[in-house]
Amino acid sequence: MNLGCLYGVGLGPGDPDLVTIKAVRVLESAPVVAFFAKTGRQGNARTIAERWISATARELPLHYPVTTEIPVSDPAYNQMLRDFYEGATGMLAAELAAGRDVALLAEGDPLFYGSFMHLYVRLRERFPVTIVPGVTGMAGCWAAAGETMTWGDDIMTILPGTLPQDALVDRLRNTDAAVIMKVGRNFAKVRRALQDSGHYERAIYVERGTMSGEKVMKLSEKLDDSAPYFAIVLVAGQGRRP
Amino acid sequence: MNLGCLYGVGLGPGDPDLVTIKAVRVLESAPVVAFFAKTGRQGNARTIAERWISATARELPLHYPVTTEIPVSDPAYNQMLRDFYEGATGMLAAELAAGRDVALLAEGDPLFYGSFMHLYVRLRERFPVTIVPGVTGMAGCWAAAGETMTWGDDIMTILPGTLPQDALVDRLRNTDAAVIMKVGRNFAKVRRALQDSGHYERAIYVERGTMSGEKVMKLSEKLDDSAPYFAIVLVAGQGRRP
């Protein structure tokens, strides 16, 4: 029997029109569509893909056992996630072994901070895989902000807000452009790191970029320190420009 | 009279199917389609957009006066480019002022190392602008290579190969994942920087990612030092993974 193909389908930053033609073709033809979601939620990826999924597709939701209820440093978190990814791998492997293609949805790009990768590395030796790259969440945010991110020979550094403050300051001092991801609970620390590294005045805060409820403002004009997990801070480069 | 809108249309890494739905809609309806190209060439952006441009659109090619014939450090280069961008700005402004929308094509993403930005910063105060973000060239390359670029709290650094070797080594030592752009003439230096920073064995070389003639190989298995300008080297992160 022929094996099914695993498609890692990048869905872009949130606006369903920022899905690629290739992703639409996969979604229209895949007999099985799998996606990650919080228990009780549909999940962002499934929401973006809504209008493109075939009416005859079988949906396979993969519900995270935990998201932010347990700190990631807790060994129990790691064990639960490992069990979850192993279980999801088994479910997808059964479909693929039966010859059915599976489209596994990924917000943004599948190979850039995505849950997709946890199943991909477990399945790629056994089954054919096609990666459909997507517009990253950060590119959606800088488009929403209209920020010219990198010019000429600019260096760009992408930093998770989870890093210690000293590490953030050090990396920010050694780059021309920066994107700080996972701002959420790290907001106050991220703000201090930008102040200490001299980038504060040109930092831009973006929430829900390209989606309804989008917010774009100068970080210095955002007075409170509360932000959703996926909020992003941008520092645009200022390199060579004739 | 109403002003026309300038659309910065990201076209993705090269495969025409990696254009977004939103980009296709703009290309199908824009009365004027402008694009950068080397003199005598159609240019990559125009090639990617080929099948999506309206048959009734007027095309406005913007031919670079120089590309690699003069070093970028030469003041004459800067002056020629400035004159060119000013001229192109004038041409687009005339269309926009006459009420016609203009789609200005951009390979990859418009705000990430793109020529689009040189016109955008000159026009955005006078005319409405919509940015259509695109799949970056680097995301096309890492999809082609199947490289899992960033996990968990990984830092990613994007480096132009034009940087001095010491700067490359320093930045490579302080990152988890890296993308080195503009490899071309800088190939031998990039290779040495990866050797000196300890990333050489996992570096991947990608040429023409997602396009015909695509090449993907371990950098250590590429024996010669010749590469096109747009070749990319990838170093994948190895962060937290349950």
Coordinates of C-alpha atoms in Angstrom, one line a residue, chain B:
Chain B
M1 CA -9.6 63.3 -7.1
N2 CA -9.0 60.2 -5.0
L3 CA -5.4 59.1 -4.6
G4 CA -4.4 55.7 -5.7
C5 CA -3.1 53.2 -3.2
L6 CA 0.5 51.9 -3.2
Y7 CA 0.5 48.1 -2.6
G8 CA 3.8 46.5 -1.5
V9 CA 3.2 43.0 -2.6
G10 CA 5.3 40.2 -1.1
L11 CA 5.6 37.4 -3.6
G12 CA 7.3 34.8 -1.5
P13 CA 10.5 32.8 -2.2
G14 CA 10.1 31.9 -5.8
D15 CA 7.5 29.1 -6.3
P16 CA 4.4 31.0 -7.8
D17 CA 2.2 28.8 -5.6
L18 CA 3.7 30.4 -2.5
V19 CA 2.1 33.7 -3.3
T20 CA -0.7 34.5 -0.9
I21 CA -4.4 34.8 -1.7
K22 CA -4.2 38.5 -0.8
A23 CA -1.3 39.1 -3.2
V24 CA -3.2 37.3 -6.0
R25 CA -6.2 39.6 -5.4
V26 CA -4.1 42.7 -5.6
L27 CA -2.3 41.5 -8.8
E28 CA -5.6 40.6 -10.4
S29 CA -7.0 44.1 -9.9
A30 CA -4.1 46.5 -10.0
P31 CA -4.2 48.8 -13.1
V32 CA -0.5 49.4 -12.8
V33 CA 2.1 46.8 -11.8
A34 CA 5.7 48.0 -11.1
F35 CA 8.7 45.9 -10.5
F36 CA 12.5 46.1 -10.1
A37 CA 14.7 44.4 -12.6
K38 CA 18.2 44.3 -14.0
T39 CA 18.4 46.0 -17.4
G40 CA 17.6 43.5 -20.1
R41 CA 16.1 41.1 -17.6
Q42 CA 12.5 40.5 -16.5
G43 CA 13.5 40.1 -12.9
N44 CA 12.6 37.4 -10.3
A45 CA 9.6 39.3 -8.9
R46 CA 7.9 39.7 -12.3
T47 CA 8.6 36.0 -13.1
I48 CA 6.9 34.8 -9.9
A49 CA 3.9 37.1 -10.5
E50 CA 3.6 36.1 -14.2
R51 CA 0.4 34.0 -13.9
W52 CA -1.4 36.4 -11.6
I53 CA -1.1 39.8 -13.3
S54 CA -4.2 41.1 -15.0
A55 CA -4.1 41.0 -18.8
T56 CA -5.2 44.7 -18.8
A57 CA -2.6 45.9 -16.3
R58 CA 0.0 48.4 -17.5
E59 CA 3.5 47.2 -16.5
L60 CA 6.1 49.6 -15.2
P61 CA 9.6 48.1 -15.1
L62 CA 12.1 49.9 -12.9
H63 CA 15.6 49.0 -14.2
Y64 CA 18.5 49.3 -11.8
P65 CA 21.2 51.5 -13.3
V66 CA 23.8 49.2 -11.7
T67 CA 23.7 46.0 -9.6
T68 CA 27.2 44.5 -8.9
E69 CA 29.3 46.4 -11.5
I70 CA 30.3 49.0 -8.9
P71 CA 31.1 48.2 -5.2
V72 CA 28.4 49.5 -2.8
S73 CA 31.2 51.3 -0.9
D74 CA 31.8 53.6 -3.9
P75 CA 30.1 57.0 -3.5
A76 CA 29.1 56.9 -7.2
Y77 CA 27.1 53.7 -6.5
N78 CA 25.1 55.5 -3.7
Q79 CA 24.5 58.5 -5.9
M80 CA 23.3 56.4 -8.9
L81 CA 21.0 54.4 -6.7
R82 CA 19.6 57.6 -5.1
D83 CA 18.9 59.1 -8.4
F84 CA 17.3 55.9 -9.6
Y85 CA 15.0 55.6 -6.5
E86 CA 14.0 59.3 -6.8
G87 CA 13.1 58.8 -10.4
A88 CA 11.1 55.6 -9.7
T89 CA 9.4 57.5 -6.9
G90 CA 8.4 60.2 -9.3
M91 CA 6.9 57.7 -11.8
L92 CA 4.9 56.0 -9.1
A93 CA 3.7 59.2 -7.6
A94 CA 2.4 60.4 -10.9
E95 CA 0.3 57.2 -11.2
L96 CA -0.9 57.4 -7.6
A97 CA -1.8 61.1 -7.9
A98 CA -3.8 60.3 -11.0
G99 CA -5.9 58.0 -8.8
R100 CA -4.5 54.7 -10.1
D101 CA -3.5 51.9 -7.6
V102 CA 0.0 50.6 -8.1
A103 CA 1.1 47.1 -7.1
L104 CA 4.9 47.2 -6.5
L105 CA 6.2 43.7 -6.6
A106 CA 8.7 42.4 -3.9
E107 CA 10.4 39.1 -3.8
G108 CA 9.9 37.4 -0.4
D109 CA 8.5 40.0 2.0
P110 CA 8.4 43.7 1.2
L111 CA 9.8 45.0 4.5
F112 CA 12.7 42.5 4.9
Y113 CA 15.8 43.5 2.9
G114 CA 13.6 44.7 0.0
S115 CA 14.0 47.4 -2.7
F116 CA 10.4 48.1 -2.1
M117 CA 11.3 50.0 1.1
H118 CA 13.3 52.6 -0.8
L119 CA 10.1 53.8 -2.6
Y120 CA 7.8 53.1 0.3
V121 CA 9.6 55.6 2.7
R122 CA 9.5 58.2 -0.1
L123 CA 5.8 57.8 -0.8
R124 CA 4.1 56.8 2.4
E125 CA 3.5 60.4 3.7
R126 CA 1.7 61.4 0.5
F127 CA -0.3 58.3 -0.5
P128 CA -2.2 55.5 1.2
V129 CA -0.1 52.3 1.4
T130 CA -1.1 48.7 2.0
I131 CA 1.6 46.1 2.8
V132 CA 0.9 42.5 1.8
P133 CA 3.5 40.5 3.7
G134 CA 5.0 37.5 2.0
V135 CA 6.8 34.2 2.7
T136 CA 10.5 35.2 3.1
G137 CA 13.2 33.7 0.9
M138 CA 14.8 32.2 3.9
A139 CA 11.5 30.4 4.9
G140 CA 11.4 29.0 1.4
C141 CA 14.9 27.8 1.8
W142 CA 14.4 26.1 5.2
A143 CA 11.2 24.5 3.9
A144 CA 13.2 23.1 1.0
A145 CA 15.8 21.8 3.4
G146 CA 13.3 20.5 5.9
E147 CA 15.3 22.1 8.7
T148 CA 13.6 22.7 12.0
M149 CA 14.9 26.2 12.6
T150 CA 13.8 27.4 16.0
W151 CA 12.5 25.5 19.0
G152 CA 11.2 26.8 22.4
D153 CA 13.4 29.7 23.5
D154 CA 16.0 29.6 20.7
I155 CA 17.5 32.8 19.5
M156 CA 17.8 33.3 15.7
T157 CA 20.2 35.7 14.1
I158 CA 20.0 36.8 10.5
L159 CA 23.4 37.8 9.2
P160 CA 24.4 39.3 5.8
G161 CA 27.4 37.5 4.5
T162 CA 28.9 40.9 3.7
L163 CA 29.8 41.4 7.4
P164 CA 33.5 41.1 8.3
Q165 CA 34.6 37.6 9.4
D166 CA 35.1 38.6 13.0
A167 CA 31.6 40.0 13.3
L168 CA 30.2 36.9 11.7
V169 CA 32.0 34.6 14.2
D170 CA 31.0 36.8 17.1
R171 CA 27.3 36.7 16.2
L172 CA 27.3 33.0 15.3
R173 CA 28.8 32.2 18.7
N174 CA 26.0 34.1 20.5
T175 CA 23.0 32.5 18.8
D176 CA 21.2 29.2 18.6
A177 CA 20.0 29.4 15.1
A178 CA 21.3 31.4 12.2
V179 CA 20.5 32.4 8.6
I180 CA 23.3 33.8 6.5
M181 CA 22.1 35.8 3.5
K182 CA 23.9 37.2 0.5
V183 CA 26.4 34.4 0.5
G184 CA 27.6 34.9 -3.1
R185 CA 31.0 36.5 -3.2
N186 CA 31.4 36.1 0.5
F187 CA 31.3 32.3 0.4
A188 CA 34.8 31.5 1.6
K189 CA 34.6 34.0 4.4
V190 CA 31.2 32.6 5.5
R191 CA 32.6 29.1 5.5
R192 CA 35.5 30.1 7.7
A193 CA 33.2 31.9 10.1
L194 CA 31.1 28.8 10.5
Q195 CA 34.2 26.7 11.1
D196 CA 35.5 29.2 13.7
S197 CA 32.2 29.4 15.5
G198 CA 31.7 25.6 15.7
H199 CA 28.6 25.5 13.6
Y200 CA 30.1 24.1 10.4
E201 CA 29.0 20.5 10.7
R202 CA 25.3 21.4 10.9
A203 CA 25.3 24.2 8.4
I204 CA 23.1 23.7 5.3
Y205 CA 23.6 25.3 2.0
V206 CA 20.5 26.2 -0.1
E207 CA 20.5 27.7 -3.6
R208 CA 17.3 28.7 -5.5
G209 CA 15.0 27.4 -2.7
T210 CA 11.5 26.4 -3.9
M211 CA 12.5 27.2 -7.6
S212 CA 13.6 25.0 -10.5
G213 CA 17.3 24.2 -10.1
E214 CA 16.9 24.1 -6.3
K215 CA 20.0 22.8 -4.5
V216 CA 20.2 21.7 -0.9
M217 CA 23.3 20.1 0.7
K218 CA 25.4 20.1 3.8
L219 CA 27.8 23.0 3.6
S220 CA 30.7 20.7 4.4
E221 CA 29.7 18.7 1.3
K222 CA 29.8 21.7 -1.0
L223 CA 33.4 21.6 -2.2
D224 CA 33.7 24.7 -4.2
D225 CA 33.3 28.3 -3.0
S226 CA 31.1 29.6 -5.8
A227 CA 27.5 30.6 -5.1
P228 CA 24.9 33.0 -6.5
Y229 CA 24.1 36.2 -4.6
F230 CA 20.9 34.9 -3.2
A231 CA 22.2 31.5 -1.9
I232 CA 21.6 31.1 1.9
V233 CA 23.3 29.1 4.7
L234 CA 21.1 27.8 7.5
V235 CA 22.1 26.7 11.0
A236 CA 19.1 25.1 12.8
G237 CA 18.5 25.6 16.5
Q238 CA 18.4 22.7 18.9
G239 CA 16.4 24.1 21.7
R240 CA 13.9 22.6 24.2
R241 CA 11.9 19.8 22.7
P242 CA 9.9 17.4 24.9

